[in-house]
Amino acid sequence: MATVITSECINCGACEPECPNTAIYQGGVEWQAQDGTMHPALSNDIFYIVPEKCTECVGFYDHEACAAVCPVDCCVPDPQRPETEAALLDRARVLHPDKTIPDDAPSRFRKEGGAPAPGGAEPKPAPPPVAPAPAASPAAASAPVEETVGLAIPDPDDWEIPIECFRCTGEYSVPFRYFRAGVVFSCPHCNGSFVPTLSMVRGVEEALARFHGRWTAAFEDFHARRRRELEQFEDRQRSELEKFTAELHGIATREKPPGAPARRRGFFTF
C-alpha cells in the first residue's frame, strides 16, 4: 500500500524532509517524476504523497518516516493501493539506481509486529522458546554485578520542549523531534498557532547537546570511580581470604589426629 495524507493534515510540513524518495509535496506544488518531467499537483490544499514515488520507506527504514513525525497521525496506508514488499523494493531500486538495496533491507513488513506483506511470502515461524537458564551457583551469585544508578533522562528527541501560547499564555509541550523551524503547533487551550523559528530550534538543540554531554560525562566519571573502588575492595578481600586460608590450615594441622603414628623421644631404632 502507498501511504496517503488524509484531510486532517495541518500543513505543518514535518513529513516532507523525512521522505527518502522525495515523494511528498506541498499542496499546489507540481511533482517531478523519475525522468524529470513535471506533473500537476495531486492536492491544492494540503501536502500530498505521489504513489508512484512512495515505497512506504521499504529499503530505508522499518517504519514509515512520514507517519513517525506527523503530529496529527494523518499519514496512513492507502487501502486502495495494496502492494507487496517485493514491488516496493523494486520501486526503491528504480528510484535510487545509485544505491545498493538488498532483499533484506529495512522494511516495515519484517518489523516485529508489522503488517504482513500482501501477496508476499508466508511469515517465518516464531523461534522456539528458549529454555530457562540453570540456577546460578552461590559463588556466581556473589559475583559483582554492574548496577545502573542515578536518574534517567529522556533521549534528546523525546525531550519535551515547553511552549507558552502568546494568546492565552497557556502552556503545553511537544517532543523535540517535532520541534522544527516552520512547523505549526496548535495551543490545546485556545487553538492559537505557534511556529518555531530556526534560531529557537538551534538554541534548544545546543542546550540539549550541552546538558546531555555534561550528564554523560558525570556518569562516566562516577562509574570509573566505582570500578576503581570495586577493584580496591576486591584486592582487600582477596588478601583477607589468603590470610584466613593460612590460618585455617594452621588450625587443622596443629595437632596430630588420634591414631596417627608418633615418634617416641629417647628411643633410637638401629
PDB file of C-alpha atoms in Angstrom:
ATOM      1  CA  MET A   1       0.000   0.000   0.000  1.00  0.00           C
ATOM      2  CA  ALA A   2       1.238   3.501  -0.770  1.00  0.00           C
ATOM      3  CA  THR A   3       0.951   5.974   2.059  1.00  0.00           C
ATOM      4  CA  VAL A   4      -1.632   8.739   1.776  1.00  0.00           C
ATOM      5  CA  ILE A   5      -2.106  12.018   3.664  1.00  0.00           C
ATOM      6  CA  THR A   6      -5.674  12.486   4.881  1.00  0.00           C
ATOM      7  CA  SER A   7      -7.703  15.682   5.095  1.00  0.00           C
ATOM      8  CA  GLU A   8      -6.723  16.073   8.780  1.00  0.00           C
ATOM      9  CA  CYS A   9      -3.359  17.454   7.566  1.00  0.00           C
ATOM     10  CA  ILE A  10      -2.500  20.793   9.240  1.00  0.00           C
ATOM     11  CA  ASN A  11       0.187  21.683   6.659  1.00  0.00           C
ATOM     12  CA  CYS A  12       2.951  21.592   9.255  1.00  0.00           C
ATOM     13  CA  GLY A  13       5.474  20.285   6.710  1.00  0.00           C
ATOM     14  CA  ALA A  14       7.189  17.914   9.146  1.00  0.00           C
ATOM     15  CA  CYS A  15       6.799  14.939   6.793  1.00  0.00           C
ATOM     16  CA  GLU A  16       8.321  16.418   3.623  1.00  0.00           C
ATOM     17  CA  PRO A  17      12.039  16.369   4.596  1.00  0.00           C
ATOM     18  CA  GLU A  18      11.727  12.885   6.142  1.00  0.00           C
ATOM     19  CA  CYS A  19      10.765  11.108   2.894  1.00  0.00           C
ATOM     20  CA  PRO A  20      13.776   9.246   1.402  1.00  0.00           C
ATOM     21  CA  ASN A  21      12.139   9.285  -2.049  1.00  0.00           C
ATOM     22  CA  THR A  22      11.063  12.972  -2.254  1.00  0.00           C
ATOM     23  CA  ALA A  23       7.531  11.700  -2.752  1.00  0.00           C
ATOM     24  CA  ILE A  24       5.886  14.339  -0.526  1.00  0.00           C
ATOM     25  CA  TYR A  25       4.982  17.777  -1.900  1.00  0.00           C
ATOM     26  CA  GLN A  26       3.250  20.852  -0.563  1.00  0.00           C
ATOM     27  CA  GLY A  27      -0.281  21.468  -1.756  1.00  0.00           C
ATOM     28  CA  GLY A  28      -0.390  23.225  -5.148  1.00  0.00           C
ATOM     29  CA  VAL A  29       3.249  22.372  -5.975  1.00  0.00           C
ATOM     30  CA  GLU A  30       3.934  20.281  -9.085  1.00  0.00           C
ATOM     31  CA  TRP A  31       5.716  16.989  -8.577  1.00  0.00           C
ATOM     32  CA  GLN A  32       8.696  15.690 -10.535  1.00  0.00           C
ATOM     33  CA  ALA A  33       8.835  12.183 -11.979  1.00  0.00           C
ATOM     34  CA  GLN A  34      11.949   9.994 -12.134  1.00  0.00           C
ATOM     35  CA  ASP A  35      12.570  11.064 -15.745  1.00  0.00           C
ATOM     36  CA  GLY A  36      12.471  14.722 -14.769  1.00  0.00           C
ATOM     37  CA  THR A  37       9.033  15.538 -16.200  1.00  0.00           C
ATOM     38  CA  MET A  38       6.731  17.733 -14.124  1.00  0.00           C
ATOM     39  CA  HIS A  39       3.136  16.809 -13.278  1.00  0.00           C
ATOM     40  CA  PRO A  40       0.203  18.734 -11.776  1.00  0.00           C
ATOM     41  CA  ALA A  41      -0.202  18.754  -8.012  1.00  0.00           C
ATOM     42  CA  LEU A  42      -2.391  15.971  -6.626  1.00  0.00           C
ATOM     43  CA  SER A  43      -3.762  18.369  -3.998  1.00  0.00           C
ATOM     44  CA  ASN A  44      -4.015  22.131  -3.834  1.00  0.00           C
ATOM     45  CA  ASP A  45      -4.876  22.440  -0.128  1.00  0.00           C
ATOM     46  CA  ILE A  46      -2.668  20.065   1.838  1.00  0.00           C
ATOM     47  CA  PHE A  47       0.579  18.154   1.493  1.00  0.00           C
ATOM     48  CA  TYR A  48       0.290  15.054  -0.688  1.00  0.00           C
ATOM     49  CA  ILE A  49       2.255  11.873  -1.450  1.00  0.00           C
ATOM     50  CA  VAL A  50       2.934  10.728  -5.030  1.00  0.00           C
ATOM     51  CA  PRO A  51       2.052   6.998  -5.124  1.00  0.00           C
ATOM     52  CA  GLU A  52       4.500   6.327  -7.970  1.00  0.00           C
ATOM     53  CA  LYS A  53       7.362   7.509  -5.755  1.00  0.00           C
ATOM     54  CA  CYS A  54       6.229   6.074  -2.409  1.00  0.00           C
ATOM     55  CA  THR A  55       7.848   2.852  -1.168  1.00  0.00           C
ATOM     56  CA  GLU A  56       6.437   3.058   2.372  1.00  0.00           C
ATOM     57  CA  CYS A  57      10.123   3.591   3.256  1.00  0.00           C
ATOM     58  CA  VAL A  58      10.875  -0.049   2.368  1.00  0.00           C
ATOM     59  CA  GLY A  59      14.607  -0.251   1.687  1.00  0.00           C
ATOM     60  CA  PHE A  60      15.415   2.559   4.127  1.00  0.00           C
ATOM     61  CA  TYR A  61      13.515   2.200   7.419  1.00  0.00           C
ATOM     62  CA  ASP A  62      11.460  -0.397   9.278  1.00  0.00           C
ATOM     63  CA  HIS A  63       8.662   2.156   9.603  1.00  0.00           C
ATOM     64  CA  GLU A  64       7.038   4.888   7.555  1.00  0.00           C
ATOM     65  CA  ALA A  65       9.090   8.011   8.307  1.00  0.00           C
ATOM     66  CA  CYS A  66       6.297  10.451   7.473  1.00  0.00           C
ATOM     67  CA  ALA A  67       3.884   8.756   9.858  1.00  0.00           C
ATOM     68  CA  ALA A  68       6.509   8.756  12.612  1.00  0.00           C
ATOM     69  CA  VAL A  69       6.834  12.566  12.606  1.00  0.00           C
ATOM     70  CA  CYS A  70       3.232  13.526  11.807  1.00  0.00           C
ATOM     71  CA  PRO A  71       1.790  15.340  14.866  1.00  0.00           C
ATOM     72  CA  VAL A  72      -1.825  14.557  13.918  1.00  0.00           C
ATOM     73  CA  ASP A  73      -1.402  10.978  12.597  1.00  0.00           C
ATOM     74  CA  CYS A  74      -2.726  11.773   9.126  1.00  0.00           C
ATOM     75  CA  CYS A  75      -0.110   9.736   7.175  1.00  0.00           C
ATOM     76  CA  VAL A  76      -1.776   6.339   6.780  1.00  0.00           C
ATOM     77  CA  PRO A  77      -1.575   3.342   4.396  1.00  0.00           C
ATOM     78  CA  ASP A  78      -3.841   3.754   1.365  1.00  0.00           C
ATOM     79  CA  PRO A  79      -6.230   0.749   1.298  1.00  0.00           C
ATOM     80  CA  GLN A  80      -6.888   1.447  -2.397  1.00  0.00           C
ATOM     81  CA  ARG A  81      -3.286   0.650  -3.324  1.00  0.00           C
ATOM     82  CA  PRO A  82      -2.201  -2.707  -1.890  1.00  0.00           C
ATOM     83  CA  GLU A  83       1.387  -3.541  -2.869  1.00  0.00           C
ATOM     84  CA  THR A  84       3.786  -6.327  -1.989  1.00  0.00           C
ATOM     85  CA  GLU A  85       7.081  -5.839  -0.255  1.00  0.00           C
ATOM     86  CA  ALA A  86       8.858  -7.096  -3.385  1.00  0.00           C
ATOM     87  CA  ALA A  87       7.140  -4.465  -5.535  1.00  0.00           C
ATOM     88  CA  LEU A  88       8.117  -1.713  -3.117  1.00  0.00           C
ATOM     89  CA  LEU A  89      11.732  -2.923  -3.071  1.00  0.00           C
ATOM     90  CA  ASP A  90      11.826  -2.885  -6.887  1.00  0.00           C
ATOM     91  CA  ARG A  91      10.457   0.663  -6.899  1.00  0.00           C
ATOM     92  CA  ALA A  92      13.075   1.783  -4.366  1.00  0.00           C
ATOM     93  CA  ARG A  93      15.835   0.398  -6.620  1.00  0.00           C
ATOM     94  CA  VAL A  94      14.422   2.212  -9.630  1.00  0.00           C
ATOM     95  CA  LEU A  95      14.161   5.484  -7.692  1.00  0.00           C
ATOM     96  CA  HIS A  96      17.713   5.111  -6.336  1.00  0.00           C
ATOM     97  CA  PRO A  97      19.856   3.484  -9.065  1.00  0.00           C
ATOM     98  CA  ASP A  98      22.980   4.774  -7.319  1.00  0.00           C
ATOM     99  CA  LYS A  99      22.261   2.776  -4.163  1.00  0.00           C
ATOM    100  CA  THR A 100      22.503  -0.947  -3.453  1.00  0.00           C
ATOM    101  CA  ILE A 101      19.279  -2.040  -1.775  1.00  0.00           C
ATOM    102  CA  PRO A 102      19.449  -5.731  -0.732  1.00  0.00           C
ATOM    103  CA  ASP A 103      16.480  -8.052  -0.374  1.00  0.00           C
ATOM    104  CA  ASP A 104      16.811  -7.931   3.413  1.00  0.00           C
ATOM    105  CA  ALA A 105      16.859  -4.121   3.555  1.00  0.00           C
ATOM    106  CA  PRO A 106      14.864  -2.445   6.348  1.00  0.00           C
ATOM    107  CA  SER A 107      11.154  -2.908   5.880  1.00  0.00           C
ATOM    108  CA  ARG A 108       8.031  -2.471   7.978  1.00  0.00           C
ATOM    109  CA  PHE A 109       6.909  -5.881   6.713  1.00  0.00           C
ATOM    110  CA  ARG A 110       9.705  -7.548   8.682  1.00  0.00           C
ATOM    111  CA  LYS A 111       9.457  -5.321  11.719  1.00  0.00           C
ATOM    112  CA  GLU A 112       8.291  -7.185  14.811  1.00  0.00           C
ATOM    113  CA  GLY A 113       4.521  -6.825  14.962  1.00  0.00           C
ATOM    114  CA  GLY A 114       4.398  -5.279  11.469  1.00  0.00           C
ATOM    115  CA  ALA A 115       1.667  -5.991   8.949  1.00  0.00           C
ATOM    116  CA  PRO A 116       2.293  -8.977   6.641  1.00  0.00           C
ATOM    117  CA  ALA A 117       3.138  -8.178   3.040  1.00  0.00           C
ATOM    118  CA  PRO A 118       0.010  -8.601   0.858  1.00  0.00           C
ATOM    119  CA  GLY A 119       0.590 -11.442  -1.557  1.00  0.00           C
ATOM    120  CA  GLY A 120       4.121 -11.835  -0.226  1.00  0.00           C
ATOM    121  CA  ALA A 121       5.892 -14.751   1.350  1.00  0.00           C
ATOM    122  CA  GLU A 122       4.498 -16.564   4.328  1.00  0.00           C
ATOM    123  CA  PRO A 123       5.698 -15.163   7.632  1.00  0.00           C
ATOM    124  CA  LYS A 124       8.557 -17.006   9.230  1.00  0.00           C
ATOM    125  CA  PRO A 125       7.595 -19.255  12.135  1.00  0.00           C
ATOM    126  CA  ALA A 126       8.340 -17.916  15.557  1.00  0.00           C
ATOM    127  CA  PRO A 127      11.575 -19.211  17.063  1.00  0.00           C
ATOM    128  CA  PRO A 128      11.219 -21.996  19.634  1.00  0.00           C
ATOM    129  CA  PRO A 129      11.050 -20.855  23.243  1.00  0.00           C
ATOM    130  CA  VAL A 130      14.395 -20.615  24.935  1.00  0.00           C
ATOM    131  CA  ALA A 131      14.883 -22.941  27.859  1.00  0.00           C
ATOM    132  CA  PRO A 132      15.378 -21.142  31.171  1.00  0.00           C
ATOM    133  CA  ALA A 133      18.979 -20.823  32.259  1.00  0.00           C
ATOM    134  CA  PRO A 134      20.084 -23.084  35.116  1.00  0.00           C
ATOM    135  CA  ALA A 135      20.197 -21.567  38.558  1.00  0.00           C
ATOM    136  CA  ALA A 136      23.463 -19.851  39.347  1.00  0.00           C
ATOM    137  CA  SER A 137      25.786 -21.323  41.925  1.00  0.00           C
ATOM    138  CA  PRO A 138      26.315 -19.469  45.226  1.00  0.00           C
ATOM    139  CA  ALA A 139      29.793 -18.433  44.059  1.00  0.00           C
ATOM    140  CA  ALA A 140      28.407 -16.990  40.842  1.00  0.00           C
ATOM    141  CA  ALA A 141      25.604 -15.292  42.714  1.00  0.00           C
ATOM    142  CA  SER A 142      28.129 -13.457  44.854  1.00  0.00           C
ATOM    143  CA  ALA A 143      29.962 -12.064  41.808  1.00  0.00           C
ATOM    144  CA  PRO A 144      29.728  -8.275  41.475  1.00  0.00           C
ATOM    145  CA  VAL A 145      27.035  -7.013  39.111  1.00  0.00           C
ATOM    146  CA  GLU A 146      27.313  -3.737  37.208  1.00  0.00           C
ATOM    147  CA  GLU A 147      24.417  -1.689  38.517  1.00  0.00           C
ATOM    148  CA  THR A 148      22.750   1.275  36.907  1.00  0.00           C
ATOM    149  CA  VAL A 149      22.213   4.091  39.344  1.00  0.00           C
ATOM    150  CA  GLY A 150      21.015   7.644  39.064  1.00  0.00           C
ATOM    151  CA  LEU A 151      18.140   9.447  37.454  1.00  0.00           C
ATOM    152  CA  ALA A 152      17.047   8.511  33.956  1.00  0.00           C
ATOM    153  CA  ILE A 153      16.679  11.264  31.388  1.00  0.00           C
ATOM    154  CA  PRO A 154      14.913  11.041  28.036  1.00  0.00           C
ATOM    155  CA  ASP A 155      16.648  10.828  24.695  1.00  0.00           C
ATOM    156  CA  PRO A 156      17.143  14.320  23.155  1.00  0.00           C
ATOM    157  CA  ASP A 157      14.492  13.618  20.500  1.00  0.00           C
ATOM    158  CA  ASP A 158      11.995  12.636  23.208  1.00  0.00           C
ATOM    159  CA  TRP A 159      12.684  15.629  25.441  1.00  0.00           C
ATOM    160  CA  GLU A 160       9.505  17.662  25.968  1.00  0.00           C
ATOM    161  CA  ILE A 161      10.020  21.264  24.838  1.00  0.00           C
ATOM    162  CA  PRO A 162       7.795  23.748  26.733  1.00  0.00           C
ATOM    163  CA  ILE A 163       5.712  26.210  24.709  1.00  0.00           C
ATOM    164  CA  GLU A 164       3.789  29.171  26.109  1.00  0.00           C
ATOM    165  CA  CYS A 165       0.897  30.425  23.973  1.00  0.00           C
ATOM    166  CA  PHE A 166       1.238  34.162  23.347  1.00  0.00           C
ATOM    167  CA  ARG A 167      -2.543  34.481  23.056  1.00  0.00           C
ATOM    168  CA  CYS A 168      -3.812  32.808  26.217  1.00  0.00           C
ATOM    169  CA  THR A 169      -0.438  32.254  27.997  1.00  0.00           C
ATOM    170  CA  GLY A 170      -1.399  28.600  28.315  1.00  0.00           C
ATOM    171  CA  GLU A 171       1.475  26.128  28.487  1.00  0.00           C
ATOM    172  CA  TYR A 172       1.957  22.827  26.665  1.00  0.00           C
ATOM    173  CA  SER A 173       4.900  20.844  25.346  1.00  0.00           C
ATOM    174  CA  VAL A 174       5.969  18.858  22.285  1.00  0.00           C
ATOM    175  CA  PRO A 175       8.782  16.299  21.794  1.00  0.00           C
ATOM    176  CA  PHE A 176      11.943  17.828  20.352  1.00  0.00           C
ATOM    177  CA  ARG A 177      11.765  15.563  17.306  1.00  0.00           C
ATOM    178  CA  TYR A 178       8.749  17.629  16.175  1.00  0.00           C
ATOM    179  CA  PHE A 179      10.145  20.986  17.297  1.00  0.00           C
ATOM    180  CA  ARG A 180      11.366  22.186  13.909  1.00  0.00           C
ATOM    181  CA  ALA A 181      11.502  25.548  12.201  1.00  0.00           C
ATOM    182  CA  GLY A 182       8.308  26.262  10.298  1.00  0.00           C
ATOM    183  CA  VAL A 183       6.235  23.548  11.976  1.00  0.00           C
ATOM    184  CA  VAL A 184       2.857  24.869  13.111  1.00  0.00           C
ATOM    185  CA  PHE A 185       1.708  23.879  16.600  1.00  0.00           C
ATOM    186  CA  SER A 186      -1.817  24.491  17.900  1.00  0.00           C
ATOM    187  CA  CYS A 187      -2.430  25.509  21.513  1.00  0.00           C
ATOM    188  CA  PRO A 188      -4.662  22.908  23.196  1.00  0.00           C
ATOM    189  CA  HIS A 189      -6.250  25.678  25.287  1.00  0.00           C
ATOM    190  CA  CYS A 190      -7.253  28.287  22.682  1.00  0.00           C
ATOM    191  CA  ASN A 191      -6.202  26.655  19.387  1.00  0.00           C
ATOM    192  CA  GLY A 192      -3.777  29.515  18.744  1.00  0.00           C
ATOM    193  CA  SER A 193      -0.858  28.725  16.458  1.00  0.00           C
ATOM    194  CA  PHE A 194       2.853  28.759  17.291  1.00  0.00           C
ATOM    195  CA  VAL A 195       5.676  28.400  14.738  1.00  0.00           C
ATOM    196  CA  PRO A 196       9.277  27.954  15.999  1.00  0.00           C
ATOM    197  CA  THR A 197      11.993  29.947  14.265  1.00  0.00           C
ATOM    198  CA  LEU A 198      15.307  28.457  13.170  1.00  0.00           C
ATOM    199  CA  SER A 199      17.134  30.305  15.961  1.00  0.00           C
ATOM    200  CA  MET A 200      14.719  28.843  18.547  1.00  0.00           C
ATOM    201  CA  VAL A 201      15.303  25.311  17.280  1.00  0.00           C
ATOM    202  CA  ARG A 202      19.079  25.735  17.198  1.00  0.00           C
ATOM    203  CA  GLY A 203      19.124  27.237  20.688  1.00  0.00           C
ATOM    204  CA  VAL A 204      17.146  24.318  22.125  1.00  0.00           C
ATOM    205  CA  GLU A 205      19.268  21.807  20.203  1.00  0.00           C
ATOM    206  CA  GLU A 206      22.517  23.293  21.502  1.00  0.00           C
ATOM    207  CA  ALA A 207      21.194  23.421  25.083  1.00  0.00           C
ATOM    208  CA  LEU A 208      20.157  19.750  24.920  1.00  0.00           C
ATOM    209  CA  ALA A 209      23.537  18.777  23.476  1.00  0.00           C
ATOM    210  CA  ARG A 210      25.417  20.619  26.254  1.00  0.00           C
ATOM    211  CA  PHE A 211      23.265  19.146  29.007  1.00  0.00           C
ATOM    212  CA  HIS A 212      23.456  15.584  27.682  1.00  0.00           C
ATOM    213  CA  GLY A 213      27.229  15.961  27.279  1.00  0.00           C
ATOM    214  CA  ARG A 214      27.653  17.057  30.900  1.00  0.00           C
ATOM    215  CA  TRP A 215      25.260  14.357  32.124  1.00  0.00           C
ATOM    216  CA  THR A 216      27.055  11.613  30.224  1.00  0.00           C
ATOM    217  CA  ALA A 217      30.496  12.784  31.363  1.00  0.00           C
ATOM    218  CA  ALA A 218      29.356  12.852  35.000  1.00  0.00           C
ATOM    219  CA  PHE A 219      28.038   9.292  34.783  1.00  0.00           C
ATOM    220  CA  GLU A 220      31.192   8.024  33.082  1.00  0.00           C
ATOM    221  CA  ASP A 221      33.335   9.628  35.797  1.00  0.00           C
ATOM    222  CA  PHE A 222      31.112   8.176  38.529  1.00  0.00           C
ATOM    223  CA  HIS A 223      31.253   4.650  37.097  1.00  0.00           C
ATOM    224  CA  ALA A 224      35.028   4.917  36.636  1.00  0.00           C
ATOM    225  CA  ARG A 225      35.371   5.743  40.350  1.00  0.00           C
ATOM    226  CA  ARG A 226      33.059   2.879  41.238  1.00  0.00           C
ATOM    227  CA  ARG A 227      35.161   0.463  39.192  1.00  0.00           C
ATOM    228  CA  ARG A 228      38.359   1.616  40.899  1.00  0.00           C
ATOM    229  CA  GLU A 229      36.768   1.313  44.339  1.00  0.00           C
ATOM    230  CA  LEU A 230      35.475  -2.148  43.474  1.00  0.00           C
ATOM    231  CA  GLU A 231      38.925  -3.275  42.337  1.00  0.00           C
ATOM    232  CA  GLN A 232      40.479  -1.992  45.570  1.00  0.00           C
ATOM    233  CA  PHE A 233      37.783  -3.702  47.637  1.00  0.00           C
ATOM    234  CA  GLU A 234      38.335  -6.992  45.792  1.00  0.00           C
ATOM    235  CA  ASP A 235      42.100  -6.745  46.416  1.00  0.00           C
ATOM    236  CA  ARG A 236      41.474  -6.289  50.159  1.00  0.00           C
ATOM    237  CA  GLN A 237      39.029  -9.174  50.225  1.00  0.00           C
ATOM    238  CA  ARG A 238      41.457 -11.398  48.329  1.00  0.00           C
ATOM    239  CA  SER A 239      44.168 -10.618  50.879  1.00  0.00           C
ATOM    240  CA  GLU A 240      41.782 -11.402  53.741  1.00  0.00           C
ATOM    241  CA  LEU A 241      40.867 -14.689  52.072  1.00  0.00           C
ATOM    242  CA  GLU A 242      44.512 -15.697  51.738  1.00  0.00           C
ATOM    243  CA  LYS A 243      45.178 -14.874  55.415  1.00  0.00           C
ATOM    244  CA  PHE A 244      42.159 -16.871  56.570  1.00  0.00           C
ATOM    245  CA  THR A 245      43.142 -19.824  54.384  1.00  0.00           C
ATOM    246  CA  ALA A 246      46.583 -19.882  56.008  1.00  0.00           C
ATOM    247  CA  GLU A 247      45.020 -19.545  59.488  1.00  0.00           C
ATOM    248  CA  LEU A 248      42.600 -22.377  58.785  1.00  0.00           C
ATOM    249  CA  HIS A 249      45.440 -24.584  57.538  1.00  0.00           C
ATOM    250  CA  GLY A 250      47.425 -23.899  60.747  1.00  0.00           C
ATOM    251  CA  ILE A 251      44.474 -24.832  62.962  1.00  0.00           C
ATOM    252  CA  ALA A 252      43.772 -28.035  61.027  1.00  0.00           C
ATOM    253  CA  THR A 253      47.425 -29.220  61.120  1.00  0.00           C
ATOM    254  CA  ARG A 254      48.414 -28.056  64.616  1.00  0.00           C
ATOM    255  CA  GLU A 255      47.750 -31.387  66.354  1.00  0.00           C
ATOM    256  CA  LYS A 256      48.091 -34.975  65.222  1.00  0.00           C
ATOM    257  CA  PRO A 257      44.785 -36.755  64.724  1.00  0.00           C
ATOM    258  CA  PRO A 258      44.091 -39.774  67.038  1.00  0.00           C
ATOM    259  CA  GLY A 259      45.805 -42.966  65.779  1.00  0.00           C
ATOM    260  CA  ALA A 260      48.437 -41.194  63.744  1.00  0.00           C
ATOM    261  CA  PRO A 261      51.974 -42.711  64.176  1.00  0.00           C
ATOM    262  CA  ALA A 262      54.161 -40.725  66.543  1.00  0.00           C
ATOM    263  CA  ARG A 263      57.909 -40.962  67.149  1.00  0.00           C
ATOM    264  CA  ARG A 264      58.857 -41.603  70.778  1.00  0.00           C
ATOM    265  CA  ARG A 265      61.513 -39.461  72.339  1.00  0.00           C
ATOM    266  CA  GLY A 266      64.650 -41.090  73.862  1.00  0.00           C
ATOM    267  CA  PHE A 267      64.472 -44.312  71.859  1.00  0.00           C
ATOM    268  CA  PHE A 268      66.578 -44.950  68.803  1.00  0.00           C
ATOM    269  CA  THR A 269      65.982 -47.575  66.204  1.00  0.00           C
ATOM    270  CA  PHE A 270      69.013 -49.417  64.853  1.00  0.00           C
TER     271      PHE A 270
END
